[in-house]
Coordinates of C-alpha atoms in Angstrom, one line a residue:
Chain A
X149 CA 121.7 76.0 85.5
X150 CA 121.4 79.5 84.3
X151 CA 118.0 78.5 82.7
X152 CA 116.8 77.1 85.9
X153 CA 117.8 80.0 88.3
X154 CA 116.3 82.0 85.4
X155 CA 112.9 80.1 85.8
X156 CA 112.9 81.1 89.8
X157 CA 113.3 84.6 89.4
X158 CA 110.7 85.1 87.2
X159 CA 108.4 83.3 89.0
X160 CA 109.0 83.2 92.4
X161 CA 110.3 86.8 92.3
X162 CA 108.5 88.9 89.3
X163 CA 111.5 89.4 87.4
X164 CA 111.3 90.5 83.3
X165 CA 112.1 87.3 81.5
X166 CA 113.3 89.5 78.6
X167 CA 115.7 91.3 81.6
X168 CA 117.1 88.6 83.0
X169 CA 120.8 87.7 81.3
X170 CA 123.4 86.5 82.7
X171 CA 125.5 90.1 83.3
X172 CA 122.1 91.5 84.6
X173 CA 122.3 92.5 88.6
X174 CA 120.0 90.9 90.8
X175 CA 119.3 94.1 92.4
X176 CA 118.1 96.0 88.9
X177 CA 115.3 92.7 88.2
X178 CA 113.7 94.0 91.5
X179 CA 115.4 91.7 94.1
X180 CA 115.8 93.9 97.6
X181 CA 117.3 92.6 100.3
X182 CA 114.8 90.2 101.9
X183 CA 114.0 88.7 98.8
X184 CA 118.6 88.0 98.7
X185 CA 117.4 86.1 101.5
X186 CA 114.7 84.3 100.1
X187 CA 116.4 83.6 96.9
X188 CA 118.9 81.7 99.5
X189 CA 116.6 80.1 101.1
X190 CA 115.5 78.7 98.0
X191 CA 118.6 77.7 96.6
X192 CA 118.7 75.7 99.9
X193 CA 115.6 74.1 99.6
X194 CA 115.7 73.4 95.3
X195 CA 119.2 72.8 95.1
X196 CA 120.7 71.9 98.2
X197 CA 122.7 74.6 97.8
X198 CA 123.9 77.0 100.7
X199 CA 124.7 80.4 99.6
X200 CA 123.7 83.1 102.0
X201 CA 122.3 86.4 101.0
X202 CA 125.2 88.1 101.8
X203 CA 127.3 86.0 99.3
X204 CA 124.0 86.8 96.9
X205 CA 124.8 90.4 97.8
X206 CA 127.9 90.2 96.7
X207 CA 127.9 88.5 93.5
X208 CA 124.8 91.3 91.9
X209 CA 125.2 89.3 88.6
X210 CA 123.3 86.2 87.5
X211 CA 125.7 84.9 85.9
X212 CA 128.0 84.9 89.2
X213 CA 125.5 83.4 91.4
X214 CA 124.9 80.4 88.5
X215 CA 128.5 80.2 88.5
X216 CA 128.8 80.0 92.3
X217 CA 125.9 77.2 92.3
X218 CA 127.6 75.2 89.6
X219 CA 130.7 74.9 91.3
X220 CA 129.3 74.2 94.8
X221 CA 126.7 71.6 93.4
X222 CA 129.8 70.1 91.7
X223 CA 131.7 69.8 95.2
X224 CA 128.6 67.4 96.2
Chain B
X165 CA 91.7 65.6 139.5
X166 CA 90.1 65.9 136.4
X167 CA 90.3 62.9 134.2
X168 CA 92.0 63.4 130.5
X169 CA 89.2 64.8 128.5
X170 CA 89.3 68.4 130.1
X171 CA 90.3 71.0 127.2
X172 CA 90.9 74.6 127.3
X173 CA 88.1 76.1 125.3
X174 CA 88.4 79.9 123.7
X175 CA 85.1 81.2 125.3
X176 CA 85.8 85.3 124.9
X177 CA 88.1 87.5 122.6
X178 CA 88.4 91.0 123.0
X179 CA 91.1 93.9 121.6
X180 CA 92.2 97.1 122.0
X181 CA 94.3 100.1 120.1
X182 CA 95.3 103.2 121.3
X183 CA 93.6 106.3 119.2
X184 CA 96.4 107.7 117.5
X185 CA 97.6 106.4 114.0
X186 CA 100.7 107.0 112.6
X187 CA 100.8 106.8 108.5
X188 CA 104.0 105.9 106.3
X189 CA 103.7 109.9 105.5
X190 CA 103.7 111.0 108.7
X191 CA 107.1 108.6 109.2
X192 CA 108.6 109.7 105.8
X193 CA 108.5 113.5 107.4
X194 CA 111.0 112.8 109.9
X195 CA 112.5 109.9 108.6
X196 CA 114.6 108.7 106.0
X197 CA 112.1 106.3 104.5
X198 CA 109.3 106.8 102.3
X199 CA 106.0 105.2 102.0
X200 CA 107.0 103.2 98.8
X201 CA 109.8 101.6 101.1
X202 CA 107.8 100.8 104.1
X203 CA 104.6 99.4 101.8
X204 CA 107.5 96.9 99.7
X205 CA 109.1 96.1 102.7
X206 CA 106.7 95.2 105.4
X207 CA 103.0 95.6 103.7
X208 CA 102.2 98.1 106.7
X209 CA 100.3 100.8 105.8
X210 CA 99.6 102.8 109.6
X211 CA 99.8 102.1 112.5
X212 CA 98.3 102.8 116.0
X213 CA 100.8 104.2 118.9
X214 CA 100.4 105.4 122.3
X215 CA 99.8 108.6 123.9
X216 CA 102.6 110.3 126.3
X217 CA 101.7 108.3 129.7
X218 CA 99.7 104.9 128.3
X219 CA 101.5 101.8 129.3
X220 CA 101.0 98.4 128.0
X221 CA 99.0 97.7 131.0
X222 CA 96.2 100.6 130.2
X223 CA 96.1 98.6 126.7
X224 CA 96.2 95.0 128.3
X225 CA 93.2 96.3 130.9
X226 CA 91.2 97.2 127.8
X227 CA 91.4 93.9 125.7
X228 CA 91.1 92.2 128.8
X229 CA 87.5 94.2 129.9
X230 CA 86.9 93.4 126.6
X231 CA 87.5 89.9 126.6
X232 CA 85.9 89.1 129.9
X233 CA 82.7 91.2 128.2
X234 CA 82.2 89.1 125.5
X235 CA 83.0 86.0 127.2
X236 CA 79.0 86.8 129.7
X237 CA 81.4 86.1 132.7
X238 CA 83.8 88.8 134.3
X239 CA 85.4 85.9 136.8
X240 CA 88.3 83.9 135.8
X241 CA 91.1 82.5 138.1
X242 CA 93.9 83.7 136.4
X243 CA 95.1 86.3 134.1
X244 CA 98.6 85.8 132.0
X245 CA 100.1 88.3 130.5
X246 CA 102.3 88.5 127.2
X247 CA 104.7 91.4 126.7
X248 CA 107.5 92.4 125.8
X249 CA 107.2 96.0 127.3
X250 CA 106.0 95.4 130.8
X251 CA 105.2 98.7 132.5
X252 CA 108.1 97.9 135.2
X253 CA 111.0 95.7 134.9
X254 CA 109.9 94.6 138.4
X255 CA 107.2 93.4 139.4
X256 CA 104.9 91.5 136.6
X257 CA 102.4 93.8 135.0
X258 CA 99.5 91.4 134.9
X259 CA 98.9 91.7 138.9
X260 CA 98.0 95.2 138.6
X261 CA 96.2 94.8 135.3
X262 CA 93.8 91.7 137.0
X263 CA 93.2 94.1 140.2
X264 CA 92.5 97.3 137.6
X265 CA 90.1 94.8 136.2
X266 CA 88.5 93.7 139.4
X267 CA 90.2 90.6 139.9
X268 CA 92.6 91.4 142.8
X269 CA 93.3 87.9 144.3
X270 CA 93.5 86.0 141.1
X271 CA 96.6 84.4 140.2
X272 CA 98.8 87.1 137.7
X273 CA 102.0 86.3 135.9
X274 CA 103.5 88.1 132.5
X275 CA 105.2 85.4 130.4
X276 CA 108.4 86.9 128.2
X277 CA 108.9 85.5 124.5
X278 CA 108.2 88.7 122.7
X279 CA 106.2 87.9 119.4
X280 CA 106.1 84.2 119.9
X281 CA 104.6 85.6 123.6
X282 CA 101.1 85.1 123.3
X283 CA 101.1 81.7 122.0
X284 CA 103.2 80.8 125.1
X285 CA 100.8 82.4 127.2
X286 CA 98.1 80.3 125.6
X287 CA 100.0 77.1 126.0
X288 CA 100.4 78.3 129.5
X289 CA 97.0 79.3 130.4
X290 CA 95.6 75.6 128.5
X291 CA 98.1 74.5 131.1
X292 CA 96.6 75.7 134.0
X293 CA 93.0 74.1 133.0
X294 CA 94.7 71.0 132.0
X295 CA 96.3 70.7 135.4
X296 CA 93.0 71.5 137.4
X297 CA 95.0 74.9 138.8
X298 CA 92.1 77.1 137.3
X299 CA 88.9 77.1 135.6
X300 CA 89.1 80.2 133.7
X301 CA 91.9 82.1 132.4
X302 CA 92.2 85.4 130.8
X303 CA 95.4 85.4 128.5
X304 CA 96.4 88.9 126.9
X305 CA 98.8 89.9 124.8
X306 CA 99.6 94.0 125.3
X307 CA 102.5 95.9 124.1
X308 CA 103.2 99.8 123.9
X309 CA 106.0 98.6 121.9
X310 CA 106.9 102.0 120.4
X311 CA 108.1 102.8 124.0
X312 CA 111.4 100.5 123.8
X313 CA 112.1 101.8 119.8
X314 CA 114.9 104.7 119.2
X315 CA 112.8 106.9 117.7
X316 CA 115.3 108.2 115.0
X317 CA 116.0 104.1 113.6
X318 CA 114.2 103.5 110.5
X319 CA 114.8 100.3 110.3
X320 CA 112.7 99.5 113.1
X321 CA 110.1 102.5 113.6
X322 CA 107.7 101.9 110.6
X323 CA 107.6 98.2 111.6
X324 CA 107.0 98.1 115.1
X325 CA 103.5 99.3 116.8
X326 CA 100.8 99.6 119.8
X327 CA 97.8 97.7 120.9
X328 CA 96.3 94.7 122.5
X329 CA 94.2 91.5 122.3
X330 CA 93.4 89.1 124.4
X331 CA 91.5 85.4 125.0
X332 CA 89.1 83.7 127.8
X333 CA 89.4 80.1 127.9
X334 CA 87.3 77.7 130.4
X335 CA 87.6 73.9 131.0
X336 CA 85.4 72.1 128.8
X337 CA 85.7 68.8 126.0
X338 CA 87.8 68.8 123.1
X339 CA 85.1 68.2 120.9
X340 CA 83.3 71.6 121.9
X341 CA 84.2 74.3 119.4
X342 CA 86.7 76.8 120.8
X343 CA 88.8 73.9 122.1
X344 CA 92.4 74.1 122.2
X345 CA 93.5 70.5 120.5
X346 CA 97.5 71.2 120.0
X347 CA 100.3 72.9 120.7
X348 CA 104.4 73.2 119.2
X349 CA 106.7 75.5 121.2
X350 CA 110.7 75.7 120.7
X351 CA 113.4 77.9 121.1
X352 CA 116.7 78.6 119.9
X353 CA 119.0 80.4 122.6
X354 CA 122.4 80.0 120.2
X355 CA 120.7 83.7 117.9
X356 CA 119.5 85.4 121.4
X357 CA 121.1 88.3 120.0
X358 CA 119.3 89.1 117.1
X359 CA 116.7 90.7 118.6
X360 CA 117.4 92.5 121.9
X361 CA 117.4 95.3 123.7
X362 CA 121.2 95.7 124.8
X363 CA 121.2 97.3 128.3
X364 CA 119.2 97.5 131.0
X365 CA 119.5 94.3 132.3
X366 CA 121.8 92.3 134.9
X367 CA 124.1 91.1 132.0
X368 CA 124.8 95.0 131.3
X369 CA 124.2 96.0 134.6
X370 CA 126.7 93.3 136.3
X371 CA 129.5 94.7 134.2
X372 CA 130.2 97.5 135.9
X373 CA 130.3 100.1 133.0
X374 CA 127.2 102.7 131.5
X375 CA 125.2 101.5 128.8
X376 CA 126.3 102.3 125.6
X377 CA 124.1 105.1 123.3
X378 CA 121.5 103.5 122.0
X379 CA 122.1 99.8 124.1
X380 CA 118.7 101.0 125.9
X381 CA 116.8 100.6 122.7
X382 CA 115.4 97.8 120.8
X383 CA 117.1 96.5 117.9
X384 CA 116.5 94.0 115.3
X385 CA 118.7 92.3 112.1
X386 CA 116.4 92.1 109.9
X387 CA 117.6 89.7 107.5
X388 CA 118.6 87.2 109.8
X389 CA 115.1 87.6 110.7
X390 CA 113.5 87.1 108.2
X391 CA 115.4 83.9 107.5
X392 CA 114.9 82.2 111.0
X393 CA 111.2 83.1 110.9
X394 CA 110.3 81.6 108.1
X395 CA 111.8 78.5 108.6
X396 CA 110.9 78.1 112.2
X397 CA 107.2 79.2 111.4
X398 CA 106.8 76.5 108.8
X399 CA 108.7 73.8 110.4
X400 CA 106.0 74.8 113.6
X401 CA 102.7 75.1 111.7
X402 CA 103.6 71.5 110.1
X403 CA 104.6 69.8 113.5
X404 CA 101.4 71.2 115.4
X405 CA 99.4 69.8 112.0
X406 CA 100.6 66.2 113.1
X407 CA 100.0 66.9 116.9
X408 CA 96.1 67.7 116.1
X409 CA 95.8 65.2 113.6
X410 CA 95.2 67.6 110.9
X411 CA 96.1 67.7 106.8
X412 CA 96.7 70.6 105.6
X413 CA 92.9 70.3 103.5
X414 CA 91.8 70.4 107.0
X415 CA 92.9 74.1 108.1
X416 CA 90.6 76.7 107.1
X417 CA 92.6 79.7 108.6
X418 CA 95.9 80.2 109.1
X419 CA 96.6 83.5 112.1
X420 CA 100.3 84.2 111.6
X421 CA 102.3 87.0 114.1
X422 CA 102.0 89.9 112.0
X423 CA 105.7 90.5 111.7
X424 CA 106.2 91.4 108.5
X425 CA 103.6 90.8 105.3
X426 CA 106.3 89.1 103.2
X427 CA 107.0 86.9 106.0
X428 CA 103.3 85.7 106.1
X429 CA 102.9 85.5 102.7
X430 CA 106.6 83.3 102.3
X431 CA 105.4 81.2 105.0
X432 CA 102.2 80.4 103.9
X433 CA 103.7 79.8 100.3
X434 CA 105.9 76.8 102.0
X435 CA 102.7 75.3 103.9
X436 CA 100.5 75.6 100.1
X437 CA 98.1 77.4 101.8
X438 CA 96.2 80.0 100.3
X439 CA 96.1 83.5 100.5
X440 CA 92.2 83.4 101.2
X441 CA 93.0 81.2 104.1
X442 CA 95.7 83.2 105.3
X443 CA 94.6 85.9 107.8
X444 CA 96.4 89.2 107.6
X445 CA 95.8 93.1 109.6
X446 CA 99.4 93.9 109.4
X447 CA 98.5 96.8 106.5
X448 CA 96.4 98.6 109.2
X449 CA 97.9 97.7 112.5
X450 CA 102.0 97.2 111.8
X451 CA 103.7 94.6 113.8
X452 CA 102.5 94.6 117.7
X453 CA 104.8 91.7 119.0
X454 CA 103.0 90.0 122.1
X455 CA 99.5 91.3 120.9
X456 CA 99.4 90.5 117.1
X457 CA 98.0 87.1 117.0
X458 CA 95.3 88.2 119.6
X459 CA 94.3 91.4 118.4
X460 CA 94.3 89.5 114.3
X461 CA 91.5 86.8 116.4
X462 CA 89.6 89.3 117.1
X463 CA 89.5 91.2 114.5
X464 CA 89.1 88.5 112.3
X465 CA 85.9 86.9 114.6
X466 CA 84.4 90.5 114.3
X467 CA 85.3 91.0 110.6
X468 CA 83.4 87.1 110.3
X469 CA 86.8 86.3 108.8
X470 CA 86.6 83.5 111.4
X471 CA 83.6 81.2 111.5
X472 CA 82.7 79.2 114.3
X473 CA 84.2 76.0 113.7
X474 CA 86.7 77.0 111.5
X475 CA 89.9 74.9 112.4
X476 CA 92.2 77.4 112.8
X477 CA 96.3 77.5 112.9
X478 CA 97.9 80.2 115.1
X479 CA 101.5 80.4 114.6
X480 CA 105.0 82.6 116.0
X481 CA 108.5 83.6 116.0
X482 CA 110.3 86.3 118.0
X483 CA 113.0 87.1 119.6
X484 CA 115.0 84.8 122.2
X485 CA 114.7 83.0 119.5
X486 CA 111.3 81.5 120.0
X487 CA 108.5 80.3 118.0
X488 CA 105.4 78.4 118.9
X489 CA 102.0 77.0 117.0
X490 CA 98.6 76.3 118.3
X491 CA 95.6 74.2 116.5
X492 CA 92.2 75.3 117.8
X493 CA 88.8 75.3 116.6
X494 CA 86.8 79.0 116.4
X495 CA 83.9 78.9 118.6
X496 CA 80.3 81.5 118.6
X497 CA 81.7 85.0 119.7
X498 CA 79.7 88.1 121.0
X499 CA 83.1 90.9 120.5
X500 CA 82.3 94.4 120.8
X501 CA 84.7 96.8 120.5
X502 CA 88.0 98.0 117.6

């Protein structure tokens, strides 16, 4: 999963491959807050996945938005 | 009666902006925002804004005169009017601006859906000819938008801007280029309150207590926004697609409200339609609500960014919520003017 949401950021949203880890904040790969909302909307169309920017927001790391993806794709 | 083949056909354009532009710099001087942050955010460069004492309806009366110029014919049977800012809350502004434009008589009504307003008008106005009610119709969109923003906001200020555009359409086939072939219009009442303008009205006013500070201003939550628009926009362009019997190979220009540039370019990006297809004036002109799609035809017929028979995809969101889509073909213009 953390390769895929990897994959998104650096091409739907410019992000440094060689940046983006999973303890790196969304925030410091470039993301402002309408592209938080645009990462959710993708989630939402990709995934299925509903996390809203504000959740997106919140979490800043990767790795914390991968986790949160993991365990609502598992609720499915 | 007529029988089912009468169409509304785009026979004039015309626009307008007030002199005065307003840079990110001149913004970031008073501000707390910076040119960087407006460019990143909204892809708006400057913008044009009126002078103490211009109304919308000085700017609507301008497109208009332009309109009707370019369209060889200065008679039409009605004038609508999209706005956001009307120059009264009571009455209408368009009666005034179709007697300031010689027209006294006529029928005049301003139609309300803020940025989704013009392509309601339009719908509208193709309504009229459709029914038989009129022959010609002058449809503006006007807004001296900067009027309703609190000037110290930054989250609104450096978006929002002044100006005006505006169509003639006459009855005529749906085969003729200029012809109005489809329209998609919705609305979403439950999110009325993400963009509003508090106070002033009989909700506030029935309660029986002073408007809050600020309540008198405009206000917007952006994000939200953002969200809604983008979804609502696509969903829209796609349904008025199948209504005109169009593929997506089939649309050479896409006119999106200029609300934002990373709204246009995210909604375009869903449709898979190009950025060279995708028509764009936001950098120069900011966001003008009611008069953005308008005021981007124009332009864009001047600028030969629009060819006749182009098939063409104008498309909407604003506040109340409301969006709305049109499919029309570009006919031959003669537009003078901005």
């Amino acid at each position: 999963m953390f390769d895929e949401l990897k994959q998104i950021l650096v091409t739907s949203f410019q992000a440094d491959p060689t940046e983006v880890t999973p303890d790196a904040r969304l925030q410091d790969l470039g993301l402002d807050s309408l592209d938080m909302v645009e990462l959710s909307l993708v989630l939402k169309s990709e995934w299925g996945v509903a996390i809203s920017d504000d959740e997106l927001i919140e979490y800043q790391q990767v790795g914390a938005v991968v986790a949160a993806v993991e365990s609502r794709t598992a609720r499915l | 009666m007529r029988d089912n083949e009468t169409a509304a056909v785009v026979c004039g354009a015309g626009s307008w902006l007030p002199p005065r532009r307003v840079t990110n710099a001149d913004l970031a001087g008073y501000l707390d925002t910076s040119d960087e942050w407006i460019v990143s955010r909204t892809g708006i460069h400057r913008r044009h804004v009126v002078d103490a004492g211009t109304s919308t309806g000085d700017l609507a009366v301008e497109a208009g005169r332009e309109a009707l110029k370019s369209a060889g014919d200065t008679q039409v049977d009605a004038v609508v009017l999209a706005t956001t800012t009307p120059d009264r809350l009571c009455p209408a502004t368009a009666p005034e601006v179709a007697t300031r434009l010689g027209l006294t008589g006529v029928a005049a009504y301003d139609v309300s859906a803020v940025c989704t307003g013009f392509v309601y008008a339009l719908a509208s106005a193709t309504g009229l000819i459709a029914a038989g009610v009129a022959e010609r119709v002058l449809v503006i969109g006007a807004e001296a938008f900067t009027t309703i923003l609190n000037p110290r906001d930054r989250t609104t200020v450096p978006i929002f801007a002044d100006g005006a555009g505006a169509l003639v359409l006459r009855a005529g086939t749906p085969d003729e280029p200029g012809a109005v072939r489809a329209f998609d219009l919705g609305s979403d009442g439950e999110n009325s309150d993400l963009i509003q303008i508090p106070a002033g009205g009989s909700r506030q006013r029935s309660a029986g207590t002073p408007a809050g500070p600020g309540d008198g201003y405009f206000t917007m939550r952006g994000r939200d926004v953002y969200r809604h628009a983008v979804e609502r926009m696509a969903a829209s362009v796609r349904r008025v697609m199948g209504r005109a019997g169009w593929r997506l190979s089939d649309v050479d220009r896409l006119v999106p409200h200029q609300a934002n540039s990373r709204i246009s370019t995210a909604v375009a990006a869903r449709l898979d339609i190009p950025d060279e297809r995708c028509l764009s004036n936001i950098a120069e002109v900011g966001n003008t609500a009611a008069a953005s799609v308008p005021l981007l035809l124009a332009q864009g017929s001047r600028q030969g960014w629009l060819r006749p028979g182009h098939r063409v995809l104008l498309t909407a969101f604003g506040g109340g919520l409301t969006w709305g889509s049109a499919a029309l073909t570009w006919p031959e213009l003669d537009i003078q003017g901005d």
